[in-house]
PDB file of C-alpha atoms in Angstrom:
ATOM      1  CA  MET J   1     159.032 143.292  66.337  1.00 92.00           C
ATOM      2  CA  GLN J   2     161.741 141.230  64.640  1.00 97.00           C
ATOM      3  CA  ILE J   3     161.899 137.775  66.212  1.00 98.00           C
ATOM      4  CA  THR J   4     164.480 135.021  65.746  1.00 98.00           C
ATOM      5  CA  ALA J   5     163.580 131.497  66.831  1.00 98.00           C
ATOM      6  CA  ILE J   6     166.225 129.170  68.260  1.00 98.00           C
ATOM      7  CA  VAL J   7     165.311 125.494  67.980  1.00 97.00           C
ATOM      8  CA  THR J   8     167.423 122.910  69.801  1.00 96.00           C
ATOM      9  CA  ALA J   9     167.398 119.307  68.619  1.00 93.00           C
ATOM     10  CA  TYR J  10     168.682 115.955  69.860  1.00 90.00           C
ATOM     11  CA  HIS J  11     167.980 112.867  67.737  1.00 88.00           C
ATOM     12  CA  PRO J  12     165.005 114.683  66.169  1.00 90.00           C
ATOM     13  CA  ASP J  13     162.309 112.975  64.135  1.00 89.00           C
ATOM     14  CA  ALA J  14     160.414 114.289  61.116  1.00 91.00           C
ATOM     15  CA  LEU J  15     158.417 116.652  63.341  1.00 91.00           C
ATOM     16  CA  LEU J  16     161.400 119.015  63.533  1.00 94.00           C
ATOM     17  CA  ARG J  17     160.708 120.223  60.005  1.00 95.00           C
ATOM     18  CA  GLY J  18     157.156 121.095  61.028  1.00 94.00           C
ATOM     19  CA  VAL J  19     158.472 123.015  64.031  1.00 95.00           C
ATOM     20  CA  VAL J  20     160.814 125.054  61.835  1.00 96.00           C
ATOM     21  CA  GLU J  21     158.109 125.706  59.253  1.00 96.00           C
ATOM     22  CA  SER J  22     155.713 126.903  61.944  1.00 96.00           C
ATOM     23  CA  ALA J  23     158.419 129.246  63.248  1.00 97.00           C
ATOM     24  CA  LEU J  24     159.205 130.577  59.771  1.00 97.00           C
ATOM     25  CA  ALA J  25     155.558 131.558  59.386  1.00 96.00           C
ATOM     26  CA  VAL J  26     155.819 134.058  62.250  1.00 97.00           C
ATOM     27  CA  CYS J  27     159.539 134.761  62.777  1.00 98.00           C
ATOM     28  CA  ASP J  28     162.089 136.645  60.713  1.00 97.00           C
ATOM     29  CA  ALA J  29     164.771 133.969  61.094  1.00 98.00           C
ATOM     30  CA  VAL J  30     165.280 130.516  62.591  1.00 98.00           C
ATOM     31  CA  VAL J  31     168.472 129.065  64.055  1.00 98.00           C
ATOM     32  CA  VAL J  32     168.568 125.287  64.516  1.00 96.00           C
ATOM     33  CA  VAL J  33     171.237 123.782  66.762  1.00 96.00           C
ATOM     34  CA  ASP J  34     171.408 120.015  66.275  1.00 93.00           C
ATOM     35  CA  ASN J  35     173.012 118.297  69.260  1.00 90.00           C
ATOM     36  CA  THR J  36     172.798 114.819  67.774  1.00 88.00           C
ATOM     37  CA  PRO J  37     176.177 113.034  68.102  1.00 85.00           C
ATOM     38  CA  ARG J  38     177.375 110.848  65.262  1.00 75.00           C
ATOM     39  CA  ALA J  39     180.042 108.207  64.945  1.00 64.00           C
ATOM     40  CA  ASP J  40     183.454 109.087  63.540  1.00 54.00           C
ATOM     41  CA  GLY J  41     183.345 109.092  59.756  1.00 52.00           C
ATOM     42  CA  ALA J  42     179.555 108.994  59.586  1.00 60.00           C
ATOM     43  CA  GLU J  43     177.857 111.390  57.213  1.00 64.00           C
ATOM     44  CA  ALA J  44     175.856 114.204  58.717  1.00 64.00           C
ATOM     45  CA  ALA J  45     172.116 113.662  58.523  1.00 72.00           C
ATOM     46  CA  ASP J  46     169.795 116.427  57.351  1.00 81.00           C
ATOM     47  CA  PRO J  47     167.733 117.284  60.446  1.00 83.00           C
ATOM     48  CA  LEU J  48     165.259 119.336  58.399  1.00 88.00           C
ATOM     49  CA  GLY J  49     164.355 116.682  55.860  1.00 81.00           C
ATOM     50  CA  GLY J  50     165.357 118.690  52.799  1.00 83.00           C
ATOM     51  CA  LEU J  51     163.904 122.021  53.892  1.00 89.00           C
ATOM     52  CA  VAL J  52     165.899 124.876  52.360  1.00 86.00           C
ATOM     53  CA  ASP J  53     165.220 128.485  53.283  1.00 91.00           C
ATOM     54  CA  PRO J  54     167.662 131.409  53.403  1.00 95.00           C
ATOM     55  CA  ARG J  55     166.173 132.463  56.737  1.00 96.00           C
ATOM     56  CA  VAL J  56     167.264 129.193  58.371  1.00 96.00           C
ATOM     57  CA  THR J  57     170.726 128.639  59.850  1.00 96.00           C
ATOM     58  CA  VAL J  58     171.705 125.157  61.024  1.00 94.00           C
ATOM     59  CA  PHE J  59     174.539 124.365  63.431  1.00 93.00           C
ATOM     60  CA  GLY J  60     175.691 120.849  64.253  1.00 85.00           C
ATOM     61  CA  ASP J  61     179.072 119.196  63.950  1.00 78.00           C
ATOM     62  CA  GLY J  62     178.121 115.773  65.229  1.00 76.00           C
ATOM     63  CA  GLY J  63     178.707 116.547  68.898  1.00 83.00           C
ATOM     64  CA  ASN J  64     176.338 117.040  71.807  1.00 88.00           C
ATOM     65  CA  LEU J  65     177.074 120.432  73.350  1.00 88.00           C
ATOM     66  CA  GLY J  66     174.289 120.197  75.891  1.00 91.00           C
ATOM     67  CA  LEU J  67     171.160 122.340  75.936  1.00 94.00           C
ATOM     68  CA  ALA J  68     172.734 125.416  77.528  1.00 95.00           C
ATOM     69  CA  ALA J  69     175.676 125.601  75.115  1.00 94.00           C
ATOM     70  CA  ALA J  70     173.322 125.019  72.183  1.00 95.00           C
ATOM     71  CA  LEU J  71     171.137 127.938  73.260  1.00 97.00           C
ATOM     72  CA  ASN J  72     174.183 130.162  73.720  1.00 97.00           C
ATOM     73  CA  LEU J  73     175.420 129.191  70.258  1.00 96.00           C
ATOM     74  CA  GLY J  74     172.062 130.155  68.799  1.00 97.00           C
ATOM     75  CA  ILE J  75     172.117 133.480  70.629  1.00 97.00           C
ATOM     76  CA  SER J  76     175.605 134.209  69.285  1.00 96.00           C
ATOM     77  CA  ALA J  77     174.193 133.915  65.755  1.00 96.00           C
ATOM     78  CA  LEU J  78     171.500 136.574  66.237  1.00 96.00           C
ATOM     79  CA  SER J  79     171.523 139.439  63.778  1.00 95.00           C
ATOM     80  CA  ASP J  80     171.710 143.012  65.003  1.00 95.00           C
ATOM     81  CA  LYS J  81     168.112 143.489  63.858  1.00 96.00           C
ATOM     82  CA  THR J  82     166.723 140.840  66.210  1.00 98.00           C
ATOM     83  CA  GLU J  83     164.541 142.441  68.876  1.00 98.00           C
ATOM     84  CA  ALA J  84     163.329 139.285  70.623  1.00 98.00           C
ATOM     85  CA  VAL J  85     164.340 135.625  70.798  1.00 98.00           C
ATOM     86  CA  LEU J  86     161.918 132.698  70.775  1.00 98.00           C
ATOM     87  CA  LEU J  87     163.140 129.396  72.240  1.00 98.00           C
ATOM     88  CA  LEU J  88     161.637 126.143  70.989  1.00 97.00           C
ATOM     89  CA  ASP J  89     162.056 122.416  71.561  1.00 93.00           C
ATOM     90  CA  GLN J  90     162.231 120.036  68.619  1.00 92.00           C
ATOM     91  CA  ASP J  91     158.603 118.942  69.083  1.00 89.00           C
ATOM     92  CA  SER J  92     157.087 122.396  69.671  1.00 89.00           C
ATOM     93  CA  VAL J  93     154.929 123.113  66.627  1.00 91.00           C
ATOM     94  CA  LEU J  94     153.539 126.590  67.213  1.00 94.00           C
ATOM     95  CA  PRO J  95     149.768 126.974  67.609  1.00 92.00           C
ATOM     96  CA  ASP J  96     148.186 129.629  65.397  1.00 93.00           C
ATOM     97  CA  GLY J  97     148.408 133.118  66.824  1.00 95.00           C
ATOM     98  CA  LEU J  98     150.656 132.202  69.742  1.00 96.00           C
ATOM     99  CA  ILE J  99     153.728 134.224  68.826  1.00 96.00           C
ATOM    100  CA  GLU J 100     151.741 137.249  67.708  1.00 97.00           C
ATOM    101  CA  SER J 101     150.047 137.283  71.123  1.00 97.00           C
ATOM    102  CA  LEU J 102     153.310 136.807  73.037  1.00 97.00           C
ATOM    103  CA  ALA J 103     154.880 139.642  71.044  1.00 97.00           C
ATOM    104  CA  LYS J 104     151.913 141.830  71.917  1.00 97.00           C
ATOM    105  CA  ASP J 105     152.592 141.103  75.598  1.00 97.00           C
ATOM    106  CA  LEU J 106     156.092 142.503  75.077  1.00 97.00           C
ATOM    107  CA  ASP J 107     154.510 145.787  73.988  1.00 96.00           C
ATOM    108  CA  ASP J 108     154.493 146.396  77.740  1.00 97.00           C
ATOM    109  CA  PRO J 109     158.037 147.733  78.250  1.00 97.00           C
ATOM    110  CA  SER J 110     158.119 146.446  81.834  1.00 98.00           C
ATOM    111  CA  ILE J 111     158.042 142.813  80.623  1.00 98.00           C
ATOM    112  CA  GLY J 112     161.358 141.220  79.660  1.00 98.00           C
ATOM    113  CA  ILE J 113     160.384 137.561  79.285  1.00 99.00           C
ATOM    114  CA  VAL J 114     156.991 136.030  78.535  1.00 98.00           C
ATOM    115  CA  GLY J 115     155.835 132.461  78.056  1.00 96.00           C
ATOM    116  CA  PRO J 116     152.561 130.641  77.417  1.00 95.00           C
ATOM    117  CA  SER J 117     150.855 128.232  79.786  1.00 91.00           C
ATOM    118  CA  PRO J 118     152.255 124.729  79.152  1.00 88.00           C
ATOM    119  CA  VAL J 119     149.753 121.914  78.723  1.00 85.00           C
ATOM    120  CA  ASP J 120     150.393 118.184  78.604  1.00 74.00           C
ATOM    121  CA  ALA J 121     150.552 117.266  74.916  1.00 70.00           C
ATOM    122  CA  ALA J 122     149.149 113.813  75.709  1.00 69.00           C
ATOM    123  CA  THR J 123     146.176 114.857  77.858  1.00 70.00           C
ATOM    124  CA  GLY J 124     145.639 118.540  77.105  1.00 70.00           C
ATOM    125  CA  LYS J 125     145.628 119.289  80.826  1.00 73.00           C
ATOM    126  CA  HIS J 126     147.418 122.254  82.383  1.00 71.00           C
ATOM    127  CA  TYR J 127     150.485 121.401  84.424  1.00 67.00           C
ATOM    128  CA  GLU J 128     149.220 123.863  87.026  1.00 62.00           C
ATOM    129  CA  THR J 129     145.610 123.676  88.123  1.00 48.00           C
ATOM    130  CA  LEU J 130     145.396 126.628  90.513  1.00 47.00           C
ATOM    131  CA  ALA J 131     148.417 128.903  90.663  1.00 49.00           C
ATOM    132  CA  GLY J 132     147.946 132.023  88.584  1.00 49.00           C
ATOM    133  CA  ARG J 133     145.049 130.637  86.558  1.00 53.00           C
ATOM    134  CA  HIS J 134     142.800 133.524  87.610  1.00 57.00           C
ATOM    135  CA  GLN J 135     144.988 136.163  85.920  1.00 74.00           C
ATOM    136  CA  GLN J 136     145.801 136.529  82.250  1.00 86.00           C
ATOM    137  CA  ILE J 137     149.247 138.029  82.834  1.00 90.00           C
ATOM    138  CA  ASP J 138     150.801 136.380  85.849  1.00 91.00           C
ATOM    139  CA  ASP J 139     154.199 137.350  87.253  1.00 94.00           C
ATOM    140  CA  ARG J 140     156.434 134.318  87.661  1.00 94.00           C
ATOM    141  CA  ASP J 141     159.844 133.307  88.901  1.00 94.00           C
ATOM    142  CA  LEU J 142     160.317 131.397  85.670  1.00 94.00           C
ATOM    143  CA  VAL J 143     158.787 130.054  82.473  1.00 94.00           C
ATOM    144  CA  ILE J 144     159.878 126.896  80.660  1.00 92.00           C
ATOM    145  CA  THR J 145     162.245 126.980  77.701  1.00 93.00           C
ATOM    146  CA  SER J 146     159.891 126.021  74.895  1.00 91.00           C
ATOM    147  CA  GLY J 147     157.759 129.004  73.964  1.00 95.00           C
ATOM    148  CA  MET J 148     159.851 131.465  75.990  1.00 97.00           C
ATOM    149  CA  LEU J 149     160.030 134.853  74.237  1.00 98.00           C
ATOM    150  CA  ILE J 150     162.895 137.018  75.485  1.00 98.00           C
ATOM    151  CA  ARG J 151     163.328 140.707  74.787  1.00 98.00           C
ATOM    152  CA  ARG J 152     166.827 141.355  73.387  1.00 96.00           C
ATOM    153  CA  GLU J 153     167.613 143.812  76.182  1.00 96.00           C
ATOM    154  CA  ALA J 154     166.760 141.156  78.777  1.00 97.00           C
ATOM    155  CA  LEU J 155     169.470 138.858  77.403  1.00 96.00           C
ATOM    156  CA  ALA J 156     172.069 141.489  78.208  1.00 93.00           C
ATOM    157  CA  LYS J 157     170.956 141.463  81.848  1.00 96.00           C
ATOM    158  CA  VAL J 158     171.911 137.795  82.308  1.00 96.00           C
ATOM    159  CA  PRO J 159     175.730 137.639  82.155  1.00 92.00           C
ATOM    160  CA  GLY J 160     177.021 134.490  80.501  1.00 93.00           C
ATOM    161  CA  GLY J 161     173.650 133.568  79.069  1.00 95.00           C
ATOM    162  CA  PHE J 162     172.579 130.019  79.792  1.00 97.00           C
ATOM    163  CA  ARG J 163     174.607 128.084  82.342  1.00 96.00           C
ATOM    164  CA  GLU J 164     176.708 125.561  80.446  1.00 94.00           C
ATOM    165  CA  ASP J 165     177.923 123.636  83.492  1.00 92.00           C
ATOM    166  CA  PHE J 166     174.289 122.543  83.979  1.00 94.00           C
ATOM    167  CA  PHE J 167     174.440 120.840  80.569  1.00 91.00           C
ATOM    168  CA  VAL J 168     170.707 120.106  80.192  1.00 91.00           C
ATOM    169  CA  ASP J 169     168.341 120.159  83.174  1.00 93.00           C
ATOM    170  CA  TYR J 170     167.310 123.308  85.076  1.00 97.00           C
ATOM    171  CA  VAL J 171     168.936 125.451  82.390  1.00 97.00           C
ATOM    172  CA  ASP J 172     165.757 127.505  81.951  1.00 96.00           C
ATOM    173  CA  VAL J 173     165.176 127.714  85.707  1.00 97.00           C
ATOM    174  CA  ASP J 174     168.657 129.074  86.396  1.00 98.00           C
ATOM    175  CA  PHE J 175     168.401 131.586  83.545  1.00 98.00           C
ATOM    176  CA  CYS J 176     165.066 132.937  84.750  1.00 98.00           C
ATOM    177  CA  LEU J 177     166.084 133.120  88.404  1.00 97.00           C
ATOM    178  CA  ARG J 178     169.190 135.109  87.502  1.00 97.00           C
ATOM    179  CA  ALA J 179     167.165 137.330  85.175  1.00 98.00           C
ATOM    180  CA  ARG J 180     164.668 138.066  87.955  1.00 96.00           C
ATOM    181  CA  ARG J 181     167.505 138.809  90.344  1.00 95.00           C
ATOM    182  CA  ASN J 182     168.800 141.380  87.848  1.00 96.00           C
ATOM    183  CA  GLY J 183     165.477 143.155  87.507  1.00 97.00           C
ATOM    184  CA  VAL J 184     163.898 141.380  84.527  1.00 98.00           C
ATOM    185  CA  ARG J 185     160.136 140.967  84.823  1.00 98.00           C
ATOM    186  CA  ILE J 186     158.976 137.473  83.826  1.00 98.00           C
ATOM    187  CA  VAL J 187     155.324 136.722  83.117  1.00 97.00           C
ATOM    188  CA  ARG J 188     153.185 133.871  81.896  1.00 95.00           C
ATOM    189  CA  ASP J 189     150.216 134.629  79.652  1.00 95.00           C
ATOM    190  CA  MET J 190     147.610 132.226  80.998  1.00 91.00           C
ATOM    191  CA  SER J 191     145.304 132.857  78.034  1.00 92.00           C
ATOM    192  CA  LEU J 192     147.831 131.184  75.727  1.00 93.00           C
ATOM    193  CA  GLU J 193     148.540 127.459  75.655  1.00 90.00           C
ATOM    194  CA  MET J 194     151.599 125.590  74.414  1.00 89.00           C
ATOM    195  CA  PRO J 195     151.520 121.779  74.133  1.00 83.00           C
ATOM    196  CA  HIS J 196     154.540 120.344  75.919  1.00 76.00           C
ATOM    197  CA  SER J 197     155.782 116.766  75.949  1.00 73.00           C
ATOM    198  CA  ILE J 198     157.709 115.486  78.961  1.00 69.00           C
ATOM    199  CA  GLY J 199     158.849 112.237  77.400  1.00 68.00           C
ATOM    200  CA  ASP J 200     158.069 108.746  78.613  1.00 74.00           C
ATOM    201  CA  VAL J 201     155.033 109.228  80.848  1.00 74.00           C
ATOM    202  CA  ARG J 202     153.319 106.104  82.159  1.00 77.00           C
ATOM    203  CA  THR J 203     150.202 105.618  84.240  1.00 78.00           C
ATOM    204  CA  HIS J 204     150.660 103.654  87.465  1.00 76.00           C
ATOM    205  CA  HIS J 205     148.207 102.620  90.161  1.00 79.00           C
ATOM    206  CA  PHE J 206     148.890 103.381  93.813  1.00 78.00           C
ATOM    207  CA  LEU J 207     146.447 103.106  96.729  1.00 76.00           C
ATOM    208  CA  GLY J 208     143.555 102.824  94.328  1.00 75.00           C
ATOM    209  CA  LYS J 209     144.486 105.941  92.358  1.00 80.00           C
ATOM    210  CA  GLN J 210     146.066 106.513  88.970  1.00 78.00           C
ATOM    211  CA  VAL J 211     149.412 108.306  89.026  1.00 78.00           C
ATOM    212  CA  ARG J 212     151.117 109.639  85.878  1.00 77.00           C
ATOM    213  CA  VAL J 213     154.883 109.426  86.254  1.00 74.00           C
ATOM    214  CA  GLY J 214     157.627 110.559  83.898  1.00 75.00           C
ATOM    215  CA  HIS J 215     160.420 108.031  83.352  1.00 81.00           C
ATOM    216  CA  GLN J 216     163.917 109.123  82.357  1.00 84.00           C
ATOM    217  CA  ALA J 217     167.378 107.728  81.797  1.00 88.00           C
ATOM    218  CA  GLU J 218     169.697 107.449  84.788  1.00 92.00           C
ATOM    219  CA  TRP J 219     171.877 110.319  83.601  1.00 92.00           C
ATOM    220  CA  ARG J 220     168.853 112.625  83.459  1.00 92.00           C
ATOM    221  CA  HIS J 221     167.959 111.754  87.060  1.00 94.00           C
ATOM    222  CA  TYR J 222     171.498 112.717  88.014  1.00 96.00           C
ATOM    223  CA  TRP J 223     171.492 116.081  86.233  1.00 96.00           C
ATOM    224  CA  ASN J 224     168.002 117.008  87.397  1.00 96.00           C
ATOM    225  CA  THR J 225     168.841 116.348  91.023  1.00 97.00           C
ATOM    226  CA  ARG J 226     172.355 117.822  90.950  1.00 98.00           C
ATOM    227  CA  ASN J 227     171.324 121.035  89.238  1.00 98.00           C
ATOM    228  CA  GLY J 228     168.122 121.403  91.224  1.00 98.00           C
ATOM    229  CA  THR J 229     170.032 120.994  94.480  1.00 98.00           C
ATOM    230  CA  ILE J 230     172.641 123.553  93.428  1.00 98.00           C
ATOM    231  CA  LEU J 231     169.929 126.115  92.693  1.00 98.00           C
ATOM    232  CA  ILE J 232     168.207 125.445  96.013  1.00 98.00           C
ATOM    233  CA  ARG J 233     171.493 126.206  97.769  1.00 97.00           C
ATOM    234  CA  GLU J 234     172.086 129.338  95.704  1.00 97.00           C
ATOM    235  CA  HIS J 235     168.593 130.815  96.030  1.00 96.00           C
ATOM    236  CA  VAL J 236     167.265 129.657  99.405  1.00 96.00           C
ATOM    237  CA  ARG J 237     167.956 133.043 100.997  1.00 95.00           C
ATOM    238  CA  ARG J 238     166.825 135.197  98.083  1.00 92.00           C
ATOM    239  CA  ASN J 239     163.798 133.113  97.158  1.00 94.00           C
ATOM    240  CA  PRO J 240     162.921 130.708  99.989  1.00 96.00           C
ATOM    241  CA  VAL J 241     159.431 129.926  98.655  1.00 94.00           C
ATOM    242  CA  TRP J 242     160.831 128.690  95.350  1.00 95.00           C
ATOM    243  CA  ALA J 243     163.648 126.795  97.089  1.00 96.00           C
ATOM    244  CA  VAL J 244     161.306 124.941  99.454  1.00 96.00           C
ATOM    245  CA  THR J 245     158.840 124.178  96.647  1.00 95.00           C
ATOM    246  CA  ASN J 246     161.621 122.766  94.494  1.00 96.00           C
ATOM    247  CA  ALA J 247     162.996 120.700  97.386  1.00 97.00           C
ATOM    248  CA  LEU J 248     159.551 119.146  97.832  1.00 97.00           C
ATOM    249  CA  PHE J 249     159.380 118.491  94.089  1.00 94.00           C
ATOM    250  CA  LEU J 250     162.705 116.638  94.168  1.00 96.00           C
ATOM    251  CA  ALA J 251     161.618 114.654  97.227  1.00 96.00           C
ATOM    252  CA  ARG J 252     158.409 113.591  95.475  1.00 92.00           C
ATOM    253  CA  TRP J 253     160.427 112.608  92.435  1.00 92.00           C
ATOM    254  CA  PHE J 254     162.629 110.332  94.541  1.00 95.00           C
ATOM    255  CA  VAL J 255     159.526 108.684  96.020  1.00 92.00           C
ATOM    256  CA  PHE J 256     158.236 108.076  92.492  1.00 90.00           C
ATOM    257  CA  ILE J 257     161.558 106.448  91.551  1.00 93.00           C
ATOM    258  CA  VAL J 258     161.354 104.120  94.552  1.00 91.00           C
ATOM    259  CA  LEU J 259     157.717 103.223  93.924  1.00 91.00           C
ATOM    260  CA  PHE J 260     157.427 103.091  90.144  1.00 91.00           C
ATOM    261  CA  GLU J 261     160.831 102.868  88.444  1.00 89.00           C
ATOM    262  CA  PRO J 262     161.541  99.290  87.231  1.00 89.00           C
ATOM    263  CA  LYS J 263     165.281  99.836  87.716  1.00 91.00           C
ATOM    264  CA  ARG J 264     164.817 101.641  91.013  1.00 93.00           C
ATOM    265  CA  VAL J 265     168.232 100.727  92.439  1.00 96.00           C
ATOM    266  CA  SER J 266     170.340 102.191  89.627  1.00 95.00           C
ATOM    267  CA  HIS J 267     168.015 105.150  89.056  1.00 95.00           C
ATOM    268  CA  GLY J 268     167.757 105.843  92.780  1.00 95.00           C
ATOM    269  CA  SER J 269     171.538 105.704  93.042  1.00 97.00           C
ATOM    270  CA  ALA J 270     171.840 108.249  90.213  1.00 96.00           C
ATOM    271  CA  PHE J 271     169.397 110.514  92.050  1.00 96.00           C
ATOM    272  CA  LEU J 272     171.333 110.265  95.319  1.00 98.00           C
ATOM    273  CA  ARG J 273     174.656 110.828  93.539  1.00 98.00           C
ATOM    274  CA  GLY J 274     173.185 113.938  91.955  1.00 97.00           C
ATOM    275  CA  PHE J 275     171.949 115.141  95.338  1.00 98.00           C
ATOM    276  CA  ALA J 276     175.377 114.639  96.920  1.00 98.00           C
ATOM    277  CA  ASP J 277     177.157 116.411  94.060  1.00 97.00           C
ATOM    278  CA  GLY J 278     174.600 119.210  94.207  1.00 98.00           C
ATOM    279  CA  LEU J 279     175.475 119.800  97.851  1.00 97.00           C
ATOM    280  CA  THR J 280     179.201 119.958  97.104  1.00 96.00           C
ATOM    281  CA  GLY J 281     179.100 121.443  93.604  1.00 92.00           C
ATOM    282  CA  LYS J 282     181.019 118.486  92.196  1.00 93.00           C
ATOM    283  CA  LEU J 283     180.383 116.637  88.939  1.00 91.00           C
ATOM    284  CA  ASN J 284     180.483 112.900  88.265  1.00 92.00           C
ATOM    285  CA  ARG J 285     181.545 112.642  84.635  1.00 90.00           C
ATOM    286  CA  ARG J 286     180.074 109.150  84.418  1.00 91.00           C
ATOM    287  CA  PHE J 287     176.723 110.827  83.867  1.00 92.00           C
ATOM    288  CA  ILE J 288     177.810 112.837  80.834  1.00 88.00           C
ATOM    289  CA  PRO J 289     176.101 111.034  77.933  1.00 81.00           C
ATOM    290  CA  LYS J 290     178.198 109.389  75.234  1.00 77.00           C
ATOM    291  CA  GLY J 291     179.133 111.765  72.440  1.00 67.00           C
ATOM    292  CA  ALA J 292     178.706 114.863  74.592  1.00 72.00           C
ATOM    293  CA  GLU J 293     181.141 117.770  74.673  1.00 68.00           C
ATOM    294  CA  TYR J 294     180.809 119.039  78.241  1.00 70.00           C
ATOM    295  CA  ARG J 295     181.854 122.682  78.576  1.00 66.00           C
ATOM    296  CA  GLY J 296     181.322 123.212  82.299  1.00 60.00           C
TER     297      GLY J 296
END
């Protein structure tokens, strides 16, 4: 199976080169889309630290297209020989044997998308402790972006590709939900693990217990809540279990902001603005990060 990896980057560090090298070891080609904005007149930095390989294509004009547009740009660069697409984050160095095993899962023609089980890169713990852990191949509504292996035919069943008006958050969720709606089978291989970093995670104490909480910029709170709310509205009738679960997730997130976020007023306001815009489908352009080229 010929596989092309698409790696998206935003202010990457030296680890990006390791990610690309790990992908080159198991993929036929790698497309890197660098979303790092740069000031007018500034020279373009080399995101790969001097790595030169004819199998690597790099896109990046100094603007931030957003995650969805970056993924769509990478998909547009696929060769006709590509049979499956591997999506990777800039810190996702591939464990040995992972891609070979995921590709083997796609030997089952009923499977269109497969992903590994994500584990916390800091603790090594699974993000899910119960759901689906008793089965090796577990049917899912979605799998996360990094480590997602998509059969080429499955891409054609999701019109428009990744949703560019979502810019960054819930891009993978929307893609998978639409794929499922169009008959694509999505599975997670629970025997395979993929380390995944969720950014600035801090340990807090509440009622005598330790609570690990992810902290994000205000604009990320806005996009997460806006996009999550939009998807709840769009899928509550088709997939009520997912919609209710996601609503509870967002509610818990707001509680965490109130309890543990040092700048709880501004971050809470961004959350509530995102919720309101998610209900109406509007967009507050104040939350588009500087240097971004929003295409929604």
